[in-house]
XYZ file of C-alpha atoms in Angstrom:
755
model
C 0.000 0.000 0.000
C 2.914 2.338 0.731
C 4.411 1.688 -2.682
C 1.056 2.077 -4.418
C 0.368 5.466 -2.788
C 3.710 6.911 -3.894
C 3.319 5.443 -7.379
C -0.071 7.168 -7.615
C 1.492 10.432 -6.476
C 4.220 10.087 -9.101
C 1.593 9.328 -11.729
C -0.316 12.487 -10.850
C 2.896 14.522 -11.177
C 3.506 13.059 -14.657
C -0.082 13.877 -15.674
C 0.364 17.473 -14.465
C 3.630 17.833 -16.396
C 2.009 16.456 -19.554
C -1.009 18.732 -19.101
C 1.114 21.901 -19.079
C 2.864 20.781 -22.277
C -0.442 19.897 -23.968
C -1.878 23.261 -22.918
C 0.965 24.981 -24.760
C 0.243 22.876 -27.867
C -3.570 22.720 -27.912
C -4.779 25.506 -25.635
C -6.378 25.878 -22.213
C -9.840 24.687 -23.214
C -8.421 21.375 -24.451
C -6.657 20.425 -21.203
C -9.558 21.736 -19.120
C -11.993 19.466 -20.938
C -9.785 16.389 -21.374
C -7.624 16.441 -18.219
C -8.399 18.853 -15.375
C -12.168 18.509 -15.725
C -12.238 14.842 -16.708
C -13.730 12.069 -14.554
C -10.555 9.979 -14.609
C -8.392 12.860 -13.289
C -10.800 13.376 -10.386
C -10.894 9.614 -9.795
C -7.084 9.518 -9.712
C -7.023 12.049 -6.874
C -9.835 10.213 -5.066
C -7.969 6.881 -5.240
C -4.807 8.577 -3.948
C -6.707 9.995 -0.974
C -8.306 6.623 -0.184
C -5.026 4.699 -0.412
C -3.155 7.345 1.596
C -5.775 7.266 4.369
C -5.505 3.484 4.574
C -1.723 3.655 4.715
C -1.851 6.366 7.388
C -4.118 4.110 9.471
C -1.836 1.103 9.079
C 1.199 3.210 10.028
C -0.785 4.449 13.078
C -0.080 8.043 12.117
C -2.593 9.180 14.737
C 0.216 8.727 17.248
C 1.783 11.808 15.637
C -1.020 14.422 15.790
C 0.826 17.148 13.874
C 1.671 14.886 10.917
C -1.846 13.438 10.984
C -3.366 16.906 10.941
C -1.120 17.916 8.037
C -2.286 15.030 5.868
C -5.940 15.503 6.840
C -5.725 19.173 5.856
C -4.886 18.135 2.290
C -7.832 15.738 2.335
C -10.075 18.664 3.301
C -8.565 20.897 0.601
C -9.180 18.236 -2.053
C -12.713 17.675 -0.706
C -13.339 21.400 -1.008
C -12.038 21.371 -4.577
C -14.355 18.463 -5.448
C -17.308 20.268 -3.850
C -16.524 23.391 -5.860
C -16.277 21.317 -9.046
C -19.662 19.699 -8.444
C -21.665 22.500 -6.825
C -19.807 25.684 -7.743
C -20.714 28.071 -10.549
C -18.691 30.611 -12.533
C -20.296 33.151 -14.830
C -20.327 36.739 -16.030
C -22.854 39.522 -16.414
C -23.046 42.955 -17.995
C -24.615 45.939 -16.224
C -25.606 49.295 -17.730
C -26.662 52.362 -15.798
C -30.433 52.505 -15.274
C -30.993 48.972 -16.632
C -31.775 46.531 -13.760
C -31.068 42.886 -14.568
C -30.785 39.492 -12.922
C -29.362 37.457 -15.827
C -25.832 36.124 -16.288
C -24.002 33.695 -18.565
C -22.852 30.421 -17.008
C -19.297 29.750 -18.245
C -19.601 25.966 -18.070
C -22.876 25.586 -19.962
C -22.695 28.912 -21.845
C -26.413 29.346 -21.058
C -28.323 32.301 -19.679
C -29.186 31.869 -15.999
C -30.968 34.052 -13.433
C -30.061 35.410 -10.021
C -32.605 35.341 -7.152
C -32.259 39.137 -6.902
C -31.796 42.156 -9.156
C -28.653 44.254 -9.713
C -28.587 47.814 -11.012
C -25.454 49.796 -11.814
C -25.688 53.141 -10.050
C -22.226 54.476 -10.909
C -18.941 53.344 -12.427
C -15.661 54.946 -11.356
C -12.333 54.626 -13.152
C -9.539 55.544 -10.746
C -6.219 56.487 -12.369
C -2.749 57.063 -11.007
C -2.365 60.779 -10.153
C -1.594 62.876 -13.226
C -1.851 59.939 -15.641
C -4.435 57.960 -17.597
C -3.161 54.587 -16.323
C -5.871 52.640 -14.502
C -5.263 52.177 -10.787
C -8.642 50.596 -9.964
C -12.143 50.033 -11.347
C -15.165 50.453 -9.091
C -18.832 49.654 -9.684
C -21.480 50.971 -7.319
C -24.264 48.391 -7.616
C -27.709 48.448 -6.006
C -29.097 45.061 -4.913
C -32.822 44.495 -4.548
C -34.597 41.314 -3.588
C -37.616 40.132 -5.570
C -41.035 39.116 -4.290
C -41.311 36.556 -7.030
C -39.047 35.360 -9.787
C -40.468 34.476 -13.154
C -38.722 32.470 -15.885
C -36.599 34.683 -18.095
C -37.933 34.623 -21.674
C -35.346 33.689 -24.300
C -35.626 34.614 -27.970
C -34.989 32.103 -30.771
C -31.440 33.378 -31.255
C -30.627 32.844 -27.577
C -30.685 36.492 -26.485
C -32.172 37.121 -23.010
C -35.197 39.355 -22.614
C -35.658 41.503 -19.494
C -37.444 39.240 -16.963
C -40.676 40.092 -15.241
C -40.268 40.637 -11.534
C -41.637 42.624 -8.622
C -39.029 44.684 -6.749
C -39.173 45.173 -3.014
C -38.767 48.712 -1.756
C -35.297 49.289 -0.305
C -32.279 47.043 -0.861
C -28.542 47.315 -0.338
C -25.568 48.750 -2.224
C -22.287 47.032 -3.084
C -19.027 48.770 -4.028
C -17.222 46.266 -6.256
C -13.622 46.899 -7.322
C -10.432 44.975 -8.013
C -9.526 42.951 -4.896
C -12.789 44.078 -3.259
C -15.566 41.619 -3.966
C -19.283 42.158 -3.574
C -21.314 39.436 -1.892
C -25.034 38.768 -1.532
C -26.797 35.534 -0.586
C -23.674 33.405 -1.266
C -23.218 34.975 -4.726
C -19.904 36.815 -5.143
C -19.239 39.512 -7.727
C -15.843 40.587 -9.077
C -14.959 43.564 -11.229
C -13.677 42.272 -14.577
C -14.156 45.067 -17.132
C -16.070 48.146 -18.192
C -17.563 49.878 -21.224
C -15.492 52.615 -22.904
C -18.186 55.218 -22.163
C -17.908 54.409 -18.418
C -21.655 53.723 -18.288
C -21.413 49.941 -18.187
C -19.572 47.332 -16.146
C -18.684 43.662 -16.559
C -18.813 41.491 -13.442
C -17.642 37.929 -12.861
C -20.183 35.901 -10.881
C -19.299 33.073 -8.515
C -21.555 30.854 -6.419
C -19.791 28.326 -4.199
C -21.368 28.276 -0.718
C -19.812 24.987 0.452
C -16.544 24.454 -1.410
C -14.863 27.663 -0.245
C -15.648 26.936 3.405
C -14.199 23.415 3.218
C -11.113 24.620 1.368
C -10.425 27.480 3.761
C -10.836 25.107 6.710
C -8.213 22.905 5.064
C -5.893 25.916 4.677
C -6.312 26.759 8.376
C -5.560 23.180 9.480
C -2.563 23.121 7.148
C -1.126 26.255 8.735
C -1.667 24.926 12.265
C -0.103 21.564 11.434
C 2.985 23.129 9.849
C 3.524 25.320 12.908
C 3.186 22.261 15.169
C 5.665 20.297 13.060
C 8.163 23.149 13.454
C 7.819 23.601 17.228
C 6.921 20.215 18.782
C 10.046 18.628 20.309
C 9.395 15.102 18.994
C 8.911 16.136 15.359
C 11.565 15.932 12.650
C 12.513 19.598 12.500
C 13.297 19.866 16.197
C 15.275 16.603 16.046
C 17.335 17.940 13.142
C 17.751 21.210 14.978
C 19.167 19.437 18.036
C 21.620 17.604 15.793
C 22.807 20.882 14.255
C 22.503 23.157 17.321
C 21.257 25.944 15.074
C 19.129 28.099 17.372
C 19.501 31.256 15.219
C 18.152 29.363 12.214
C 14.676 29.006 13.754
C 14.466 32.780 14.019
C 15.241 33.196 10.344
C 12.892 30.433 9.293
C 10.106 31.999 11.176
C 10.826 35.649 10.329
C 12.086 35.223 7.548
C 30.490 43.629 -18.338
C 30.092 43.683 -22.050
C 33.162 45.410 -23.493
C 32.795 48.532 -25.692
C 33.414 47.997 -29.416
C 36.633 49.441 -30.712
C 36.003 52.393 -32.993
C 37.883 55.225 -34.623
C 34.839 57.392 -35.295
C 34.875 61.015 -34.298
C 33.272 61.725 -30.960
C 29.601 62.760 -31.157
C 28.655 66.204 -29.919
C 26.916 66.398 -26.555
C 25.977 68.861 -23.848
C 28.177 69.177 -20.761
C 27.222 66.581 -18.147
C 25.925 69.157 -15.644
C 23.741 70.840 -18.280
C 22.412 67.513 -19.588
C 21.563 66.490 -16.027
C 19.176 69.474 -15.829
C 17.028 67.742 -18.461
C 16.818 64.731 -16.181
C 15.105 66.892 -13.552
C 12.033 67.496 -15.747
C 8.835 65.521 -15.307
C 7.719 63.365 -18.222
C 4.946 60.891 -18.933
C 6.314 57.471 -19.924
C 5.210 53.887 -19.507
C 1.855 54.875 -18.035
C 3.296 56.999 -15.219
C 4.976 60.321 -14.469
C 8.711 59.987 -13.881
C 11.967 61.980 -14.174
C 13.169 62.530 -17.726
C 16.405 60.930 -16.529
C 14.550 57.589 -16.420
C 13.471 57.982 -20.061
C 17.066 58.829 -21.044
C 18.345 55.684 -19.298
C 15.650 53.513 -20.890
C 16.432 55.045 -24.297
C 20.174 54.392 -24.016
C 19.707 50.910 -22.578
C 17.122 49.958 -25.196
C 19.283 50.967 -28.153
C 22.798 50.349 -26.875
C 22.329 47.671 -24.216
C 23.957 49.747 -21.467
C 22.992 52.945 -19.663
C 26.161 54.806 -20.716
C 28.013 55.222 -24.008
C 31.769 55.872 -24.217
C 31.786 57.502 -20.815
C 28.777 59.715 -21.605
C 25.779 59.766 -19.263
C 22.360 58.688 -20.456
C 21.179 62.332 -20.372
C 24.130 63.360 -22.578
C 23.341 60.574 -25.033
C 19.645 61.402 -25.139
C 20.085 65.155 -25.557
C 22.909 64.545 -28.029
C 20.544 62.664 -30.317
C 17.962 65.426 -29.810
C 20.096 68.489 -30.561
C 23.113 67.172 -32.515
C 21.713 64.213 -34.486
C 24.051 64.524 -37.483
C 27.055 63.805 -35.252
C 25.406 60.616 -34.001
C 24.210 59.046 -37.251
C 27.529 57.264 -37.877
C 28.042 56.115 -34.292
C 27.941 52.305 -33.699
C 25.186 52.855 -31.153
C 22.483 50.333 -32.093
C 23.016 46.853 -30.681
C 21.932 43.926 -32.857
C 20.781 40.541 -31.563
C 21.805 37.468 -33.530
C 23.253 37.406 -37.050
C 20.056 37.855 -39.069
C 19.894 41.650 -39.050
C 23.635 41.988 -39.651
C 23.333 39.911 -42.837
C 20.559 42.149 -44.140
C 22.605 45.264 -43.395
C 25.843 43.738 -44.672
C 27.531 44.174 -41.297
C 29.374 41.657 -39.144
C 29.690 43.940 -36.132
C 27.605 43.631 -32.992
C 26.902 47.386 -33.013
C 25.823 49.326 -36.083
C 24.972 52.950 -36.796
C 21.742 54.612 -37.848
C 23.098 55.140 -41.377
C 23.827 51.417 -41.739
C 20.069 50.808 -41.991
C 19.867 52.802 -45.246
C 21.283 52.288 -48.722
C 20.740 54.859 -51.482
C 17.960 56.383 -49.423
C 16.104 53.060 -48.979
C 15.339 51.523 -45.591
C 16.895 48.032 -45.726
C 14.388 46.417 -43.344
C 11.265 47.766 -45.063
C 10.455 44.751 -47.246
C 11.098 42.296 -44.426
C 8.860 44.244 -42.051
C 6.055 44.228 -44.653
C 6.354 40.432 -44.831
C 6.390 40.102 -41.044
C 3.298 42.283 -40.658
C 1.497 40.241 -43.321
C 2.088 37.059 -41.327
C 4.749 35.550 -43.584
C 7.336 33.183 -42.121
C 10.495 35.309 -42.071
C 13.805 33.990 -40.765
C 15.057 35.882 -37.682
C 11.736 37.754 -37.534
C 12.067 38.609 -33.849
C 15.551 40.112 -34.173
C 14.490 42.074 -37.254
C 11.396 43.409 -35.461
C 13.479 44.493 -32.462
C 15.934 46.326 -34.716
C 13.043 48.040 -36.501
C 11.574 49.030 -33.116
C 14.851 50.750 -32.208
C 14.774 52.704 -35.454
C 11.190 53.744 -34.756
C 12.238 55.051 -31.333
C 14.854 57.253 -33.007
C 12.315 58.485 -35.565
C 9.909 59.387 -32.754
C 12.696 61.376 -31.122
C 13.511 63.157 -34.396
C 9.819 63.980 -34.914
C 9.513 65.414 -31.379
C 6.964 62.750 -30.423
C 8.902 60.886 -27.742
C 9.053 63.484 -24.965
C 5.659 63.950 -23.338
C 6.702 66.746 -20.990
C 3.780 69.166 -21.411
C 0.690 68.560 -19.228
C -2.609 69.996 -20.480
C -5.729 70.176 -18.310
C -8.856 69.959 -20.495
C -12.308 69.118 -19.149
C -10.824 68.219 -15.746
C -8.647 65.547 -17.364
C -4.878 65.898 -17.338
C -3.158 64.708 -20.510
C 0.558 64.859 -21.308
C 1.672 65.935 -24.784
C 4.925 66.085 -26.702
C 5.920 68.938 -28.983
C 4.958 66.917 -32.058
C 1.481 65.865 -30.861
C -1.768 67.406 -32.069
C -2.944 69.695 -29.268
C -6.583 70.339 -28.266
C -8.208 73.047 -30.414
C -9.582 74.828 -27.330
C -6.088 75.324 -25.906
C -5.210 79.031 -25.307
C -2.824 80.396 -27.914
C -0.058 81.338 -25.481
C -0.067 77.828 -24.002
C -0.149 76.299 -27.486
C 2.792 78.499 -28.552
C 4.806 77.570 -25.448
C 4.331 73.824 -26.044
C 5.139 74.033 -29.745
C 8.208 76.288 -29.551
C 9.834 76.176 -26.102
C 11.877 73.075 -26.935
C 12.882 74.631 -30.282
C 14.296 77.553 -28.323
C 16.114 75.127 -26.006
C 17.642 73.507 -29.096
C 18.873 76.860 -30.408
C 20.505 77.652 -27.058
C 22.143 74.201 -27.036
C 23.648 74.734 -30.482
C 24.888 78.214 -29.505
C 26.343 76.935 -26.265
C 24.300 79.405 -24.205
C 24.042 77.013 -21.331
C 23.009 79.580 -18.716
C 19.932 80.628 -20.700
C 19.252 76.990 -21.538
C 19.145 76.040 -17.859
C 16.878 79.000 -17.136
C 14.474 77.924 -19.890
C 14.359 74.381 -18.558
C 13.429 75.861 -15.181
C 10.497 77.657 -16.838
C 9.323 74.414 -18.425
C 9.395 72.697 -15.031
C 7.461 75.596 -13.464
C 4.861 75.174 -16.223
C 4.643 71.453 -15.404
C 4.094 72.069 -11.699
C 1.592 74.883 -12.277
C -0.473 72.965 -14.841
C -0.425 69.497 -13.289
C -0.419 70.589 -9.651
C 1.635 68.959 -6.941
C -1.194 66.549 -6.099
C -0.955 64.921 -9.536
C 2.842 64.771 -9.652
C 5.094 62.335 -7.777
C 6.033 63.593 -4.322
C 9.454 65.172 -3.888
C 10.537 62.068 -1.963
C 9.444 59.756 -4.798
C 11.128 61.964 -7.392
C 14.426 62.149 -5.511
C 14.306 58.427 -4.721
C 14.019 57.574 -8.415
C 16.923 59.872 -9.271
C 19.022 58.166 -6.612
C 17.874 54.760 -7.830
C 18.948 55.629 -11.375
C 22.316 56.962 -10.225
C 23.315 54.053 -7.977
C 22.140 51.035 -9.935
C 25.272 48.905 -9.830
C 23.581 45.519 -9.538
C 25.200 44.044 -12.661
C 28.850 44.596 -11.589
C 27.854 43.494 -8.082
C 26.428 40.290 -9.529
C 29.661 39.518 -11.384
C 31.787 40.182 -8.281
C 29.578 38.038 -6.021
C 29.495 35.184 -8.517
C 33.271 35.190 -9.045
C 33.906 35.421 -5.299
C 31.472 32.604 -4.594
C 33.097 30.252 -7.117
C 36.574 30.932 -5.687
C 35.339 30.406 -2.114
C 33.508 27.222 -3.097
C 36.662 25.708 -4.609
C 38.776 26.783 -1.668
C 36.141 25.632 0.833
C 36.183 22.119 -0.635
C 39.950 22.018 -0.235
C 39.776 23.253 3.362
C 37.052 20.763 4.253
C 38.953 17.860 2.706
C 42.108 18.820 4.625
C 40.094 19.605 7.777
C 41.366 23.163 7.937
C 39.616 26.435 8.657
C 39.610 29.775 6.864
C 41.998 32.416 8.313
C 40.169 34.649 10.761
C 41.212 37.906 9.075
C 39.838 36.704 5.727
C 36.665 35.418 7.354
C 36.123 38.831 8.977
C 36.656 40.609 5.641
C 34.113 38.337 3.942
C 31.572 38.992 6.697
C 32.015 42.741 6.204
C 31.605 42.295 2.418
C 28.410 40.270 2.908
C 26.986 42.865 5.315
C 27.796 45.722 2.908
C 26.196 43.790 0.050
C 23.046 43.208 2.109
C 22.879 46.874 3.124
C 23.233 47.975 -0.500
C 20.490 45.602 -1.678
C 18.135 46.668 1.115
C 18.687 50.365 0.317
C 18.247 49.592 -3.386
C 14.927 47.819 -2.718
C 13.734 50.659 -0.454
C 14.609 53.267 -3.093
C 12.695 51.347 -5.735
C 9.724 50.920 -3.377
C 9.575 54.667 -2.705
C 9.982 55.546 -6.386
C 7.323 53.098 -7.608
C 4.878 53.649 -4.732
C 4.520 49.940 -3.966
C 6.618 47.177 -2.458
C 8.825 45.997 -5.347
C 7.702 42.404 -5.831
C 5.527 42.819 -8.917
C 7.774 41.362 -11.649
C 10.675 39.002 -12.257
C 13.371 41.655 -11.896
C 12.121 42.828 -8.513
C 11.589 39.341 -7.094
C 15.071 38.207 -8.097
C 16.685 41.252 -6.456
C 14.637 40.514 -3.343
C 15.728 36.873 -3.458
C 19.365 38.016 -3.707
C 18.952 40.026 -0.505
C 17.311 37.042 1.218
C 20.199 34.823 0.107
C 22.718 37.166 1.693
C 20.647 37.386 4.892
C 20.471 33.593 5.115
C 24.226 33.387 4.524
C 24.948 35.689 7.445
C 22.585 33.695 9.701
C 24.373 30.416 8.875
C 27.900 31.789 8.400
C 29.626 29.779 11.152
C 27.908 26.456 10.471
C 30.105 25.223 7.623
C 33.045 26.478 5.587
C 31.000 26.217 2.363
C 28.092 28.362 3.571
C 29.702 31.716 2.565
C 30.373 30.428 -0.958
C 26.760 29.202 -1.273
C 25.513 32.639 -0.268
C 27.710 34.587 -2.671
C 26.925 32.226 -5.577
C 23.152 32.295 -4.946
C 23.068 36.054 -4.468
C 25.227 36.648 -7.548
C 23.216 34.295 -9.755
C 19.879 35.810 -8.769
C 21.202 39.320 -9.443
C 22.582 38.177 -12.786
C 19.226 36.663 -13.725
C 17.543 39.923 -12.704
C 19.731 41.798 -15.172
C 19.082 39.426 -18.085
C 17.326 41.103 -20.958
C 17.426 44.598 -19.521
C 19.931 46.081 -17.133
C 17.514 48.656 -15.699
C 13.891 47.733 -16.360
C 11.224 50.371 -16.392
C 9.315 51.032 -13.147
C 5.663 50.865 -14.194
C 2.409 51.290 -12.257
C 0.920 48.120 -10.871
C -1.921 46.496 -12.750
C -5.095 46.960 -10.653
C -5.254 43.252 -9.790
C -1.679 43.427 -8.404
C -2.535 46.129 -5.885
C -3.600 43.630 -3.231
C -1.343 43.483 -0.120
C -1.496 39.694 -0.471
C 0.746 40.034 -3.535
C 3.768 41.113 -1.501
C 3.165 38.410 1.120
C 2.647 35.721 -1.537
C 5.813 36.586 -3.498
C 7.917 37.238 -0.390
C 7.101 33.845 1.130
C 7.702 32.039 -2.175
C 11.058 33.796 -2.636
C 12.134 32.822 0.883
C 11.332 29.211 0.000
C 13.229 29.364 -3.320
C 16.251 30.824 -1.515
C 16.337 27.900 0.910
C 15.817 25.393 -1.915
C 18.712 26.972 -3.836
C 20.929 26.499 -0.778
C 19.791 22.869 -0.520
C 20.741 22.311 -4.179
C 24.204 23.813 -3.606
C 24.663 21.612 -0.537
C 23.828 18.574 -2.679
C 26.360 19.636 -5.316
C 29.073 19.934 -2.653
C 28.128 16.555 -1.168
C 28.185 14.831 -4.569
C 31.553 16.372 -5.450
C 33.012 15.241 -2.134
C 31.207 12.011 -1.084
C 32.953 12.039 2.294
C 30.968 15.156 3.181
C 27.586 13.621 2.308
C 27.305 11.739 5.582
C 28.211 14.694 7.755
C 26.962 18.090 8.678
C 25.896 19.112 5.157
C 23.284 16.355 4.987
C 21.846 17.306 8.359
C 21.864 20.974 7.335
C 20.010 20.108 4.115
C 17.328 18.154 5.992
C 16.974 20.996 8.472
C 16.485 23.552 5.661
C 13.966 21.334 3.890
C 11.332 21.803 6.603
C 11.001 25.608 6.440
C 11.610 25.586 2.662
C 8.703 23.231 1.988
C 6.419 24.869 4.544
C 7.141 28.347 3.157
C 6.483 27.118 -0.387
C 3.202 25.514 0.698
C 2.171 28.646 2.593
C 3.012 30.839 -0.395
C 0.976 28.668 -2.753
C -2.126 28.832 -0.592
C -1.744 32.561 0.100
C -1.743 32.888 -3.681
C -4.900 30.780 -3.812
C -6.638 33.100 -1.339
C -5.479 36.109 -3.382
C -6.851 34.513 -6.560
C -10.160 33.823 -4.856
C -10.443 37.450 -3.768
C -9.436 38.768 -7.197
C -10.968 36.349 -9.705
C -13.484 34.283 -7.748
C -11.573 31.021 -7.938
C -8.749 29.826 -5.736
C -7.328 27.372 -8.245
C -7.495 27.683 -12.013
C -4.885 25.130 -13.207
C -2.747 27.916 -14.634
C 0.694 26.507 -15.697
C 2.411 28.483 -12.920
C -0.012 27.087 -10.337
C 0.415 23.570 -11.672
C 4.206 23.687 -11.584
C 4.171 25.201 -8.096
C 2.049 22.213 -7.040
C 4.495 19.854 -8.792
C 7.412 21.485 -6.957
C 5.617 21.137 -3.631
C 4.976 17.429 -4.272
C 8.556 16.842 -5.458
C 9.991 18.314 -2.256
C 7.366 16.660 -0.046
C 8.501 13.170 -1.084
C 11.911 13.231 0.719
C 10.106 14.354 3.877
C 8.882 10.729 4.080
C 12.356 9.325 4.793
C 10.925 6.943 7.389
C 8.676 5.385 4.745
C 11.107 5.470 1.805
C 14.394 3.846 2.790
C 16.055 5.021 -0.450
C 16.310 8.534 0.982
C 18.187 7.297 4.045
C 21.265 6.872 1.877
C 22.942 10.327 1.854
C 24.145 10.030 -1.742
C 20.672 9.043 -2.998
C 19.148 11.897 -1.026
C 21.541 14.488 -2.506
C 21.081 13.223 -6.066
C 17.331 13.636 -5.645
C 17.606 17.097 -4.061
C 19.918 18.308 -6.820
C 17.509 17.107 -9.529
C 14.502 18.416 -7.589
C 15.732 21.974 -8.036
C 14.967 21.626 -11.746
C 11.281 21.875 -10.818
C 11.975 25.249 -9.163
C 13.790 26.464 -12.286
C 10.913 25.351 -14.517
C 8.326 26.896 -12.181
C 10.019 30.284 -12.077
C 11.630 30.558 -15.530
C 10.348 27.779 -17.768
C 6.680 28.642 -17.308
C 7.298 32.334 -18.031
C 9.376 31.810 -21.168
C 7.823 28.680 -22.675
C 4.440 27.774 -21.166
C 2.863 31.198 -20.555
C -0.304 31.619 -18.515
C -1.930 34.292 -16.361
C 1.130 34.618 -14.100
C 3.422 35.704 -16.944
C 2.483 39.366 -16.601
C 3.949 39.405 -13.105
C 7.358 38.249 -14.222
C 8.008 40.341 -17.244
């Protein structure tokens, strides 16, 4: 029975892996119908539960209340999921102002159904980030009225619903429904999902699951209690491992817790002096759906085109203003970075960097024909690289046409809109304001060419005064946010830090193996220097995260870049907590911290800070991601421990194995907690706590993979240290697939949060 239960568990994991691959090939509806919603998949889980309960009884698991409670909590969670599948309902409805309705579309049957009460949209509010048109939240004010009697809703021949006949009681209640704020009435829950462009209509998701949610949440509560008991009870595995290691500080943590420049002989491009160019960076501008310093746009511009935030010792502001005011001196500069060999072949260039002029021959744009084919849907070799190169050229053309810099706010009809010099301005705009927007930057350009830098700086000051006067301080970032972003831009040295940490970690790892083999210790003076370096690294990362949090206005855990920087800081914190426990611990910390920083910098060295999507504004987001990242950090350490143990088999039976087992408890419990916090967040945001999204599925796979070695008493194979470390090394592949593979290859709803 023991063997059968683990075989069933392995079979379920294989089905889940296959389902995510099939979803990529055939779509979500296919796997929902043929796997996740099929009778045999449900039966497979039911058989696993039955066999596991029998095995638990035979093993007399009731003698260990905490472990028994843990397993029963999963039984309750699965029972809740089955109840939701059988009795739950998911649908959607459309409300218009002044048009009461009680009809909705059932998503499973695609039929029109009725509610036992009537909803009427009183008001719809679109909340935007101050001074921008980027949505911060959607809110529907909905009146709810009960009905004395409900009649069958007439349906026309073409399936369209007709307004039902009903008698409305006098009175009723009102619900304010917004993102992450559900409306509830008589066990029906309503979620904001969309709105009409005229702001007079709203789309709501409808959910009805009176029993399944209660059972599932009870299972979550029991799961949390059981994990806490397993961590604190003296006879449980974690406390036994802790006594073996004598790691009292670890419990506290567990609980609280450069590309080279291309050689060139071209003449230097003309630029403004660095101090004058920096004055441009102090202007406000609208970019990426938010108001930010122009310095940020200059850095994004330089990084996008060149791959780095500086060019030949010039600052991003010098590069940006150089292209603006002295373009002819830049046209021959090897400034545009190409990816792959496809674009270079079209341009007839073998270099990694090419100039603007290299894209033209006899006045013809060399990528034009290829872009026409790509837009028509033709299969073009190296289409992605060609499209990216064309995008970079379009950015330069927007700059030349004075369309890139949206630095002029205009308040029309109580709506603030930001314009560039090249945009079409509202016809009702006063002439003096129109003239200022259309010609002030031309005057700045004349002063730049003349070298009249004093007057230029004075004119920039007038533009900023116009921005503040027109937009108002309430619609602009606070002075603290503005200064924090400038500091963030100026002190972003995460890429060189990543390279230093990675190199240092590899050297220490090699040396640590030698010291361990020879039973020697690291010199005290060197150990002290490394501790100071680790502390300074942690301080820098914490300050960096705080700066980004202040600049963006939210805790920075909303995308892949931010979570990897946060994980790097956690890695360094964990390293300092465990520093004295083994000579290899410092190397593990530096390698993990360096790798996570390096991954954060992949693709873009300084990604744009954008406003949060409305659904990401929930405080549960930060908790969910933070807990998951803490788990991944511990699992990364466990993988490194396994590598060290496999390289030096003599170490596998010693302290490293006990340290790995000790870390596995909080790592698995944090991962499990993070998954179910995410489920609660999903239930509050979308009306369902589990949707079989590829990210959710692979998180579940990872949890199962790491739960298996926790059963060392039942599976003797794991009692052999070498077998255990081989498994733990391979298990980390599931973490890599969950975090990176899903985002880059499988897609899903979670991809937006990691871009």
